[in-house]
Coordinates of C-alpha atoms and ligand atoms in Angstrom, one line a residue:
X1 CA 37.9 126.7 -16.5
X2 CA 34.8 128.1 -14.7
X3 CA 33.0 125.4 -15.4
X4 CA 35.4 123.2 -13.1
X5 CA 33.9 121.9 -9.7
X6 CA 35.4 123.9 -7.1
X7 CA 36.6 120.4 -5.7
X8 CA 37.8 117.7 -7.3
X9 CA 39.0 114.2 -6.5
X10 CA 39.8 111.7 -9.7
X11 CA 41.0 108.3 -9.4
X12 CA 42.2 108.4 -5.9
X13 CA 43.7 105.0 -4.5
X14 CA 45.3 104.4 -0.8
X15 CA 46.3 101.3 0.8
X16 CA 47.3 100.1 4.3
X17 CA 49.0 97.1 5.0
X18 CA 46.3 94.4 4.5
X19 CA 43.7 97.1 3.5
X20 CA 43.0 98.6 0.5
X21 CA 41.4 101.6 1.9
X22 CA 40.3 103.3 -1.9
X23 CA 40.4 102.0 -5.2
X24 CA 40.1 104.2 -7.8
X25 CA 37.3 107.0 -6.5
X26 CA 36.7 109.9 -7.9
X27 CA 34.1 112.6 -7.2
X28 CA 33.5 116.2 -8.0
X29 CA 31.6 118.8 -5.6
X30 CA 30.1 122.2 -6.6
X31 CA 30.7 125.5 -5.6
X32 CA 28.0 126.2 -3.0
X33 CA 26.5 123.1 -2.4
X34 CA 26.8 120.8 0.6
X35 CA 27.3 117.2 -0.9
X36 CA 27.2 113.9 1.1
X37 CA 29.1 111.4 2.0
X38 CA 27.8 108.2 2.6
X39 CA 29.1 104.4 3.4
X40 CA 29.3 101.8 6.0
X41 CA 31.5 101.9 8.8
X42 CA 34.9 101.2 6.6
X43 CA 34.1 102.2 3.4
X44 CA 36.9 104.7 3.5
X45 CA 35.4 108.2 3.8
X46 CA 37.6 109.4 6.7
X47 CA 40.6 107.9 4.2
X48 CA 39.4 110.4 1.9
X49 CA 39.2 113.2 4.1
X50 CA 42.3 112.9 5.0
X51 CA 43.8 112.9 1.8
X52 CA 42.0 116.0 1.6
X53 CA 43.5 117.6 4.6
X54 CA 46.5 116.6 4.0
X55 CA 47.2 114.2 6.6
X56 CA 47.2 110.9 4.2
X57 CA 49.1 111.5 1.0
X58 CA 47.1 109.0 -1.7
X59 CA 48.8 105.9 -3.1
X60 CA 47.0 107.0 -7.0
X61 CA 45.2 110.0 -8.1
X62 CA 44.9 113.8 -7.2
X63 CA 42.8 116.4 -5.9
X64 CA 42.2 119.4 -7.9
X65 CA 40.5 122.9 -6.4
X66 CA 38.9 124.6 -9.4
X67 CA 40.0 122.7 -12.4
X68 CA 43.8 123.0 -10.6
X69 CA 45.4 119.8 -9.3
X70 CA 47.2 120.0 -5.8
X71 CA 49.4 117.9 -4.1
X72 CA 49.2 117.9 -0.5
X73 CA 51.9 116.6 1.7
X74 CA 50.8 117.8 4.6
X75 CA 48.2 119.6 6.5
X76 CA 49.3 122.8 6.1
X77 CA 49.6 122.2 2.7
X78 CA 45.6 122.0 2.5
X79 CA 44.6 124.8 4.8
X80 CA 46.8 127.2 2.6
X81 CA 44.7 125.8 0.1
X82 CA 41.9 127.0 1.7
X83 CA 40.7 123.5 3.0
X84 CA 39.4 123.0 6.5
X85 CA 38.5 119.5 7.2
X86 CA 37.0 119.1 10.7
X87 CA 38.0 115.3 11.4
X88 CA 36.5 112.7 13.2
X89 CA 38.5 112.2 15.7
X90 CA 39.7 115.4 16.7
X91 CA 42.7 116.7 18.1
X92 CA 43.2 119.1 20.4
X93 CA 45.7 120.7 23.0
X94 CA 43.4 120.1 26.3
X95 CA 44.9 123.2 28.6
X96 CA 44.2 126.1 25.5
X97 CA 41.4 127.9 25.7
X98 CA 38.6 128.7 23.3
X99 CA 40.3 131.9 22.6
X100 CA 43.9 131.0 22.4
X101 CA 42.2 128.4 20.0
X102 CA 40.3 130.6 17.9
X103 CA 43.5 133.3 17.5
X104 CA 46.2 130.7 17.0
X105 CA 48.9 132.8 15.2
X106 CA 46.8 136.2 15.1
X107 CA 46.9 137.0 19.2
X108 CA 47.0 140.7 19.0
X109 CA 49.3 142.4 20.3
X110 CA 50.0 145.3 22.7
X111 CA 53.7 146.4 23.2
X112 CA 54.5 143.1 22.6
X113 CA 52.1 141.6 24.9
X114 CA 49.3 139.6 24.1
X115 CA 46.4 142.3 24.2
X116 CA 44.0 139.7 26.3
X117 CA 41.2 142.0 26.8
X118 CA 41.2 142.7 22.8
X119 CA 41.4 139.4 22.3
X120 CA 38.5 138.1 24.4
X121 CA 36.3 141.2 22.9
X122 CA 36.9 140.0 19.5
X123 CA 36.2 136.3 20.4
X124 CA 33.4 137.2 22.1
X125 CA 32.1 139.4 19.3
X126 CA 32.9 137.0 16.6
X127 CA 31.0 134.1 18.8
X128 CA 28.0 136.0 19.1
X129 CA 27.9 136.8 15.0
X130 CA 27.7 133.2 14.5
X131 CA 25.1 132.6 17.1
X132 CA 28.0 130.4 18.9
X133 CA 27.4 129.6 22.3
X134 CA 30.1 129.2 23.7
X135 CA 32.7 130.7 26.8
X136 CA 35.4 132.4 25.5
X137 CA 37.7 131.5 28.5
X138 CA 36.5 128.4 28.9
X139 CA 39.9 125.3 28.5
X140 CA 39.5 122.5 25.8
X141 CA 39.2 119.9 28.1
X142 CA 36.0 121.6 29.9
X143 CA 34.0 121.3 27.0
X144 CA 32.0 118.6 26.0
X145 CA 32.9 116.5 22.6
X146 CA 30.2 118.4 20.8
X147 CA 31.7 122.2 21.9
X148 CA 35.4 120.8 20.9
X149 CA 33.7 120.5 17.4
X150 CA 31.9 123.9 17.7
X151 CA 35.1 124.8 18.3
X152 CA 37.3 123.2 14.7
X153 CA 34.1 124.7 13.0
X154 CA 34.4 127.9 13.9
X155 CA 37.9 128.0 13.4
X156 CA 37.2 127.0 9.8
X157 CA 34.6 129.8 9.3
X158 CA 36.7 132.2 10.7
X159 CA 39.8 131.0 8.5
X160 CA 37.5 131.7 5.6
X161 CA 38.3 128.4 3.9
X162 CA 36.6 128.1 0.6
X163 CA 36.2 124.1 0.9
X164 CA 34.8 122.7 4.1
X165 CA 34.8 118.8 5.4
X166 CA 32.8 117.7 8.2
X167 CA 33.2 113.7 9.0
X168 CA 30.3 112.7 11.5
X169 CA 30.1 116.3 13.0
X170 CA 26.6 115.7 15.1
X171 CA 27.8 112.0 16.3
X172 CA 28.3 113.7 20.0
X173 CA 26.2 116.9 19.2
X174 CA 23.0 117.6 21.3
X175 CA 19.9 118.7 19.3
X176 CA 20.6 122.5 20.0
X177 CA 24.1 122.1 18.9
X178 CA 23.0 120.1 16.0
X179 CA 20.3 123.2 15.0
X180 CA 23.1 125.6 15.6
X181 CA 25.5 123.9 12.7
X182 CA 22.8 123.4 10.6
X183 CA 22.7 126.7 10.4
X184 CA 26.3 127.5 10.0
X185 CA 26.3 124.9 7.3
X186 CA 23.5 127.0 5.5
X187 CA 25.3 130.1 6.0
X188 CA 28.0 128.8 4.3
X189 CA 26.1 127.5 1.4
X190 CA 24.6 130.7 0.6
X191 CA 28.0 132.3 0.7
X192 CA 29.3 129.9 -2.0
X193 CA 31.1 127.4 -0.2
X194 CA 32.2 123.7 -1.4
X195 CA 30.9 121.4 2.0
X196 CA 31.1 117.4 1.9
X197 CA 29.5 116.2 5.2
X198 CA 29.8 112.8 6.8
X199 CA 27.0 111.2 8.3
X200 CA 25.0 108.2 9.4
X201 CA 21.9 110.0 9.8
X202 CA 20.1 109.6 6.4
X203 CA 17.4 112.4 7.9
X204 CA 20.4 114.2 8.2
X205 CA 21.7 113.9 4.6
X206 CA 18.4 114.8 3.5
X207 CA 17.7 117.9 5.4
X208 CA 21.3 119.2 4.3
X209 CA 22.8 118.0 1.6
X210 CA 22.2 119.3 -2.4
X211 CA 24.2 116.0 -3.9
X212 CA 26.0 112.5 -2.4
X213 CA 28.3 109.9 -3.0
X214 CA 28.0 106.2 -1.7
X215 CA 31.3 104.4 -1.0
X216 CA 31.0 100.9 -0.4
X217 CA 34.5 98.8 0.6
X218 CA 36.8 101.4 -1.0
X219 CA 35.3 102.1 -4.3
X220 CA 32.4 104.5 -5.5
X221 CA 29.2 102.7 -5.8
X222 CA 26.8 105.8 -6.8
X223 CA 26.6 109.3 -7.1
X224 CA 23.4 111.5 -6.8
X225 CA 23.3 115.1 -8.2
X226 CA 20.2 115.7 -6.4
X227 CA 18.8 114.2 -3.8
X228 CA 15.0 114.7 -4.4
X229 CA 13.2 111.8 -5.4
X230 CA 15.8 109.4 -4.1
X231 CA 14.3 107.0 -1.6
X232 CA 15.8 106.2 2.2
X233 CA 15.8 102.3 0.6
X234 CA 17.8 103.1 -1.9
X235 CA 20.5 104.4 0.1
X236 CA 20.3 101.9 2.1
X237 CA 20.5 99.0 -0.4
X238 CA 23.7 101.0 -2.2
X239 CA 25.6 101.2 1.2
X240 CA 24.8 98.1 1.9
X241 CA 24.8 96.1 -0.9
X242 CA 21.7 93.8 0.1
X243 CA 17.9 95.4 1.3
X244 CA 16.7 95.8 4.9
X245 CA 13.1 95.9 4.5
X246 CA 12.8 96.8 8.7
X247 CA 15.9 97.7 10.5
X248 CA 14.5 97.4 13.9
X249 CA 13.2 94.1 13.0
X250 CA 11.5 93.8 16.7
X251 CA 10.0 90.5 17.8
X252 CA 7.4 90.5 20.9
X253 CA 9.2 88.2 24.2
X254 CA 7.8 87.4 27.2
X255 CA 8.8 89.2 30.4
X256 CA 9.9 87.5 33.6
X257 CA 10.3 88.7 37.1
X258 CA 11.8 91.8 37.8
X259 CA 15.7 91.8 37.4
X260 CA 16.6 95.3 38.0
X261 CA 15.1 97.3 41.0
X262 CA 16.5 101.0 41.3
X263 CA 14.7 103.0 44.0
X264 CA 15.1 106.4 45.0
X265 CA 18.8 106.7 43.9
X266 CA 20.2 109.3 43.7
X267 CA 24.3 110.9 43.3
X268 CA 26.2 113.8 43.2
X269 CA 25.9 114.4 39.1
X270 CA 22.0 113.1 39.8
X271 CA 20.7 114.3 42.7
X272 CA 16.8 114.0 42.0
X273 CA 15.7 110.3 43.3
X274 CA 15.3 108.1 40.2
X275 CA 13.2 105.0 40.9
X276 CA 12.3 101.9 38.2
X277 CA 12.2 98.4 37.3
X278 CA 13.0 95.9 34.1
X279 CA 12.1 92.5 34.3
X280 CA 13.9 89.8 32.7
X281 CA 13.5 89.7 28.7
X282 CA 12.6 93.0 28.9
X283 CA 13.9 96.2 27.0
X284 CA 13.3 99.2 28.0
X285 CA 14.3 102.3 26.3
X286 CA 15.6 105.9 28.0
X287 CA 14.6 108.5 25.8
X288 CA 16.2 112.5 26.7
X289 CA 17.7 115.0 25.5
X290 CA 21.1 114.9 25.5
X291 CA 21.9 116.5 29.0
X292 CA 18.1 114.9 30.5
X293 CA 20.6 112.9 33.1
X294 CA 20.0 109.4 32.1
X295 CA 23.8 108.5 32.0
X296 CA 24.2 110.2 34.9
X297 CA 22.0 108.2 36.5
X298 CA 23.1 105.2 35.1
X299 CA 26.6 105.5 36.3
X300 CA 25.1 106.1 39.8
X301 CA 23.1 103.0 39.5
X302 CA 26.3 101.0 38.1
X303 CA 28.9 102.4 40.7
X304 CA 31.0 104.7 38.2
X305 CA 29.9 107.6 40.2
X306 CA 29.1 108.2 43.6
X307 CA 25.3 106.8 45.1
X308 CA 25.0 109.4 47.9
X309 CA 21.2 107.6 48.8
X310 CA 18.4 104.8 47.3
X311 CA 18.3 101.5 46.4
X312 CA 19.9 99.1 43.7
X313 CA 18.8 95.5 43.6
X314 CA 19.7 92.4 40.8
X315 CA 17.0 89.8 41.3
X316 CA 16.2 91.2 44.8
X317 CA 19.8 91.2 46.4
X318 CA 21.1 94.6 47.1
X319 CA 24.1 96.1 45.2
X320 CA 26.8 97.9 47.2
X321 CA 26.7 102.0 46.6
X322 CA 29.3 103.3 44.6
X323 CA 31.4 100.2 43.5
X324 CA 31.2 98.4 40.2
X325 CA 32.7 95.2 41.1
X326 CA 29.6 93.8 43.2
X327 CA 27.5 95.3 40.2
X328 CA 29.2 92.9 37.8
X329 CA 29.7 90.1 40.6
X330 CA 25.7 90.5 40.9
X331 CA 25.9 90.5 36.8
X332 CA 24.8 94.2 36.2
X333 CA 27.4 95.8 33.1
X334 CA 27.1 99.4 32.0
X335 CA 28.6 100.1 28.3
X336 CA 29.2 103.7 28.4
X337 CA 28.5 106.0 25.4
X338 CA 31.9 107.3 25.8
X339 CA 33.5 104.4 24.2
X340 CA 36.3 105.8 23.0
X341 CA 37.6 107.7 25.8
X342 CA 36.9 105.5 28.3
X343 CA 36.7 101.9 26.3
X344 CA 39.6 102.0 23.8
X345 CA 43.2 100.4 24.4
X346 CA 44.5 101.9 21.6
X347 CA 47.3 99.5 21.3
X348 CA 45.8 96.3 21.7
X349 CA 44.1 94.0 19.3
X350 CA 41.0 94.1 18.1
X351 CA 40.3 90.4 19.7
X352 CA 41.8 91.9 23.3
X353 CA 39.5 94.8 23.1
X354 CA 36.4 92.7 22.8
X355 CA 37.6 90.1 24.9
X356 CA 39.0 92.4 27.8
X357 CA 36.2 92.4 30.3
X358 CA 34.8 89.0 29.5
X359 CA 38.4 87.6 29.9
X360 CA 37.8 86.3 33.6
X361 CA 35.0 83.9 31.7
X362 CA 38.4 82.5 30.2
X363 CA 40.4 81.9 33.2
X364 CA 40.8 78.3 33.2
X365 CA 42.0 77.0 36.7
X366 CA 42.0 80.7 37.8
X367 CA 45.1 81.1 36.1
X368 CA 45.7 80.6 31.8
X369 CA 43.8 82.5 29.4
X370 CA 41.7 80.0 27.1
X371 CA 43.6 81.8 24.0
X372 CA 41.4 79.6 21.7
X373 CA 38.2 80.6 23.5
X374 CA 39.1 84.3 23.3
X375 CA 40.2 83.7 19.4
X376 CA 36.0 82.2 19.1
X377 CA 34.9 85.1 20.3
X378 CA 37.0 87.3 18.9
X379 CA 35.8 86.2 15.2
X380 CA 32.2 85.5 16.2
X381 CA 31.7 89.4 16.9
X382 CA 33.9 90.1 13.7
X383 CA 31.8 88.6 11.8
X384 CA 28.3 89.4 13.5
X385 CA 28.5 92.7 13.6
X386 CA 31.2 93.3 10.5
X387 CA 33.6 94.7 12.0
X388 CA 36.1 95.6 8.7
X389 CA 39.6 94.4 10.0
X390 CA 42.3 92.6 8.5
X391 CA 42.7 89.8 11.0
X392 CA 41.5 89.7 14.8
X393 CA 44.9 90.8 15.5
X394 CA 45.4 93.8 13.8
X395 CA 45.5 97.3 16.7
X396 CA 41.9 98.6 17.3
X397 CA 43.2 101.9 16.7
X398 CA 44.1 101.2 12.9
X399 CA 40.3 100.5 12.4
X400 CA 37.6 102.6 11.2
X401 CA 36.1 104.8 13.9
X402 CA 32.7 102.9 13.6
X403 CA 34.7 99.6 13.7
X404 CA 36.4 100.9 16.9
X405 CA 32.8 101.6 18.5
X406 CA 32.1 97.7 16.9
X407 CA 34.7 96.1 19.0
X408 CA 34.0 97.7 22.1
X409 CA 30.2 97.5 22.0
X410 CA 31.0 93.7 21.8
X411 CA 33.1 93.3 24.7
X412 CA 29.5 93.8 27.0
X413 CA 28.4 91.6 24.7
X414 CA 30.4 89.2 25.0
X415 CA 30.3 89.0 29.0
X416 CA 29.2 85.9 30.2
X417 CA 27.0 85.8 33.3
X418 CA 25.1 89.0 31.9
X419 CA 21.5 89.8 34.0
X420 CA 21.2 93.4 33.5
X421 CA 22.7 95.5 30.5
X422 CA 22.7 98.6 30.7
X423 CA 24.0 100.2 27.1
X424 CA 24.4 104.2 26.8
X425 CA 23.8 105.0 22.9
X426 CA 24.6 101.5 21.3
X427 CA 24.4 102.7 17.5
X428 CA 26.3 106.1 17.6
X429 CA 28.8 106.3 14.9
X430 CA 27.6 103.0 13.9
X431 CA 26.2 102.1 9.6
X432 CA 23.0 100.9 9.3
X433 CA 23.8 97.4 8.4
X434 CA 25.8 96.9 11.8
X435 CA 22.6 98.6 13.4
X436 CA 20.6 96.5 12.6
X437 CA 22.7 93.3 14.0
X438 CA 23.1 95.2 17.1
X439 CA 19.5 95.4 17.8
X440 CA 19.7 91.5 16.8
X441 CA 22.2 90.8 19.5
X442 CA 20.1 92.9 22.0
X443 CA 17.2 90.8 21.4
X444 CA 19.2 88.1 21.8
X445 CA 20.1 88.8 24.8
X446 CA 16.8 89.6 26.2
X447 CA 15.6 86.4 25.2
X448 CA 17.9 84.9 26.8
X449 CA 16.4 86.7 29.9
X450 CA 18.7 89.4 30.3
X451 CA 17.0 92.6 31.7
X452 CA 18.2 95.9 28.9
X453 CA 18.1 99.6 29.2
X454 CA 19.3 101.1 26.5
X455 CA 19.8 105.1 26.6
X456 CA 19.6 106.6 23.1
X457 CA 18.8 110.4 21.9
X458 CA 17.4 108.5 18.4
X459 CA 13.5 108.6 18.9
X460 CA 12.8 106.2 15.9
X461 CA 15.9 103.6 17.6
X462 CA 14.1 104.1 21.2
X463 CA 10.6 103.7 19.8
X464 CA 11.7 100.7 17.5
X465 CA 13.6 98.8 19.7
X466 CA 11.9 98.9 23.0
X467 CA 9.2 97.2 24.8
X468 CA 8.8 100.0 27.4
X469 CA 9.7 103.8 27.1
X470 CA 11.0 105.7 30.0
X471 CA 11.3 109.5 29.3
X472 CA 13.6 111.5 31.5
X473 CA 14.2 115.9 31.4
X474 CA 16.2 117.4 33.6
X475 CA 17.5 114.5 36.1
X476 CA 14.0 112.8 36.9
X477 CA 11.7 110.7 35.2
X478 CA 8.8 112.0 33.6
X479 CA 6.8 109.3 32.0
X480 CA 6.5 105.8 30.9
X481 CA 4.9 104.0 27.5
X482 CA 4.7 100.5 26.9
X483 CA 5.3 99.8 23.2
X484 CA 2.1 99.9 21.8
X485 CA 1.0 103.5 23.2
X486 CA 4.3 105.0 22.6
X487 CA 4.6 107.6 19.7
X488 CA 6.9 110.3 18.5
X489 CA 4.7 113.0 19.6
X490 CA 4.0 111.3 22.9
X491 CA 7.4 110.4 23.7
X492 CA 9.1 113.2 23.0
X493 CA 6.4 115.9 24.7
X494 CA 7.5 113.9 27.6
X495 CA 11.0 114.4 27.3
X496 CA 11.1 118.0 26.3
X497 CA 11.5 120.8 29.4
X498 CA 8.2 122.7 29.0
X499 CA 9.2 126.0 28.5
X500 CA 11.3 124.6 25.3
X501 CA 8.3 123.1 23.7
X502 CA 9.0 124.1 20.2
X503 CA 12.4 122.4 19.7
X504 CA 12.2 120.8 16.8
X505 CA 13.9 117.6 16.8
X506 CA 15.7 115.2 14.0
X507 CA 14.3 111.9 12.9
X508 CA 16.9 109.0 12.5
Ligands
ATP601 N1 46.3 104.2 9.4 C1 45.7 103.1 9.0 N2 46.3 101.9 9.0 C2 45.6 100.7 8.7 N3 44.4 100.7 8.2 C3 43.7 101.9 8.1 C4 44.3 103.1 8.5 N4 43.4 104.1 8.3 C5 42.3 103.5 7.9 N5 42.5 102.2 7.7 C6 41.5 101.2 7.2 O1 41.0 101.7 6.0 C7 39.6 101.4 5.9 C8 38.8 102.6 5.7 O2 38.7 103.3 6.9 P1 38.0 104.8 7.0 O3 38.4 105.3 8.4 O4 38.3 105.6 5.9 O5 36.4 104.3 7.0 P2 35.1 105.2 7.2 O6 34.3 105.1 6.0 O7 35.5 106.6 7.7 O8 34.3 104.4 8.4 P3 33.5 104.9 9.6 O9 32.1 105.1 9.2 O10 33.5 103.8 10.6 O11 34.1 106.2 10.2 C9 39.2 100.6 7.2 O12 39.3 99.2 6.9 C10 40.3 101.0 8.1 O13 40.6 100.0 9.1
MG602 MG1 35.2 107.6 9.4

């Protein structure tokens, strides 16, 4: 029996109506050892990690914790277990605090009272032993995506669970908060623990990850014991099923006239004057760190928040401050990185969801939507950008989280009448086949003379994609490349705050 993997799943199967989510997959993961998930958007990891957590219960198969089979029905079922599964798309009570978080069920206690100066000494304290930073006091719905996680993690650690899950834990993580669970995840190694961790980032699976498992449409397509050895192709081509040699695949376009003149703007979240240009055809690339202020400013320039001052012009008409329907009368869109929070309706169709914005392009007379228009669009992204769905009606919410980002990334794509799009991290979340398409449809669309920024915290992405590089750090621009003198070392000197040199940094 001590031989047994510490986790366990064999011959698991679920299905959804229309879907057959897992077929059949079985994997095992050692005791100390962080092993890796790995699939395209779809493939049915998040299926399987909630079958873990108890959320899902499976159609076939069982889940056995050293050598023992368990049968969860629900998620206390699993965290009894000793399970902690830190979800995708997390769930969270918005008005608790970090604290009341942290002590769920073990508040101490003071006559009856809830002891709050205990309490916030021993959150503090615990916090600080893991190197955590994070405010104590601080509600749920203060905290940026990446803290909420910080948050689920540390609630695992401190819950002592013996198995960890982590689906796409750095998809909305800066670089420091990345380092930081790095390092937890190491921790937790050394101390023995069973971790499976979900990511995109192949760097990422290589700089953490002992072992992986590729899942390809529901079944198990490979297992690796070790990852040394094993080439970023190969991944690529068992995820994928089929070889992309280059998956920026950039082709050199001429550049018109200028399309998009910003000058001297600034706004309340971005209140250093920003000033550039993109001609038509032209992509240019905003490199940061996450927190530089480029989609600050890019809301500013858009009308989502407030211009207090400056300058925004679309082939040399002006652009009224702080109002987004002139900027898409004038033909300037903005696809915001929070996609899911602000993008989704969660209870429409997939085909509504992409066709939402664009659906004025439809109005015939002013007055009927062009249902077979919408339906051509509808598929055409579907199938362009695979985007796994039953049927272009089926609710966006039942899809994939990657899928969901699919669907709404296409809805700017989709808009008709498009001169300037501006798209805040366009891949996050996203498989590396459906990457690679995007950056098709982006060249597309430049060729077509559209003038593209595209804001992404991916150096290899910005540096493969773009023909210009704009570096931002703390809310103003501080240098420019054009492609062929742009580097990694360049680039990201530029973007780094100067006292914070020695950041180091992740590869995509
Ligand atoms: N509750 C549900 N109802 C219907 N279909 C579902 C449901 N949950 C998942 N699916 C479908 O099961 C399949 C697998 O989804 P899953 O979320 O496991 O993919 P994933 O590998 O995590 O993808 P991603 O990388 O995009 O997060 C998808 O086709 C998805 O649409
Ligand atoms: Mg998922």
């Amino acid at each position: 029996m001590t031989d047994a993997p510490r986790l366990e799943f064999r011959h698991i199967g679920k299905t959804f109506p229309g879907v057959r989510a897992l077929g059949d997959v079985g994997f095992a993961v050692r005791a100390g050892s962080v092993h890796g998930l790995l699939g395209e958007n779809g493939a049915g990891k998040s299926t399987m990690m909630k079958i873990l957590g108890g959320e899902y219960i499976p159609d076939e198969g069982e889940v056995a914790i050293d050598g023992q089979v368990r049968h969860f029905r629900k998620a206390a079922d699993a965290i009894d277990a000793g399970v902690a599964v830190i979800h995708q798309e997390l769930q969270y009570v918005p008005e608790l605090s970090v604290m009341e978080n942290l002590l769920l069920g073990r508040l101490p206690t003071r006559f009856g009272l809830v002891d709050r100066h205990r309490a916030l000494a021993w959150t503090r304290e615990r916090l600080d032993a893991l190197g955590v930073d994070l405010d104590p006091r601080a509600k749920l719905k203060q905290l940026s995506i990446g803290q909420r996680q910080m948050v689920e993690i540390v609630k695992a650690i401190l819950r002592d669970a013996k198995i960890l899950a982590l689906d796409e834990p750095t998809s909305s993580l800066s670089h420091r908060e990345t380092d930081v669970l790095f390092r937890l995840v190491r921790d937790l190694r050394t101390q023995g623990k069973a971790m499976i961790y979900i990511s995109h980032r192949l760097d990422e699976i290589f700089e953490l990850c002992d072992a992986a498992t590729i899942f390809r449409d529901g079944r198990k397509v490979a297992d690796f014991d070790a990852l040394e050895g094993v080439t970023r192709d190969a991944l690529v081509q068992r995820m994928v099923g089929r070889e992309i040699s280059d998956i920026f695949g950039y082709q050199p376009r001429d550049h018109g006239e200028v399309r998009l003149s910003v000058k001297n703007v600034t706004g309340r979240a971005a209140p250093l004057p920003v000033s550039f240009e993109v001609r038509a055809g032209e992509i240019v690339g905003f490199f940061g760190l996450v927190g530089a202020g480029r989609s600050e400013t890019m809301r500013v320039i858009y009308g989502a928040d407030r211009r207090t001052a400056g300058e925004v012009r679309v082939d040399g008409q002006s652009i009224k401050a702080s109002h987004i329907r002139d900027a898409i009368r004038h033909g300037l869109v903005f696809c915001p990185e929070d996609r899911k929070e602000d993008g989704i309706i969660g209870v429409r169709s997939v085909s509504e969801n992409i066709n939402i914005s664009a659906r004025r392009n439809h109005l015939t007379a002013g007055l009927f939507v062009n249902d077979r228009n919408e339906a051509r669009t509808a598929d055409h992204y579907i199938e362009r950008l695979r985007i796994r769905t039953p049927h272009r009606r089926q609710e966006i919410r039942l899809l994939s989280g990657g899928n969901q980002q699919k669907a709404v990334l296409s809805r700017w794509l989709a808009e008709k009448d498009l001169r300037v799009l501006i798209v805040d991290e366009p891949t996050r979340g996203i498989d590396v086949g459906a990457k690679n398409e995007i950056y098709n449809v982006l060249y597309e669309l430049a060729a077509r003379g559209v003038a593209v920024v595209m804001i992404s915290s991916e150096l290899p992405e910005v540096l493969g994609v773009s023909d210009r590089v704009v570096t931002m750090c703390r809310g103003r621009i501080t240098a420019q490349f054009d492609r062929a003198s742009a580097n990694e070392q360049n680039v990201l000197a530029a973007a780094l705050p100067e006292s914070a040199g020695s950041t180091p940094i992740r590869n995509a």
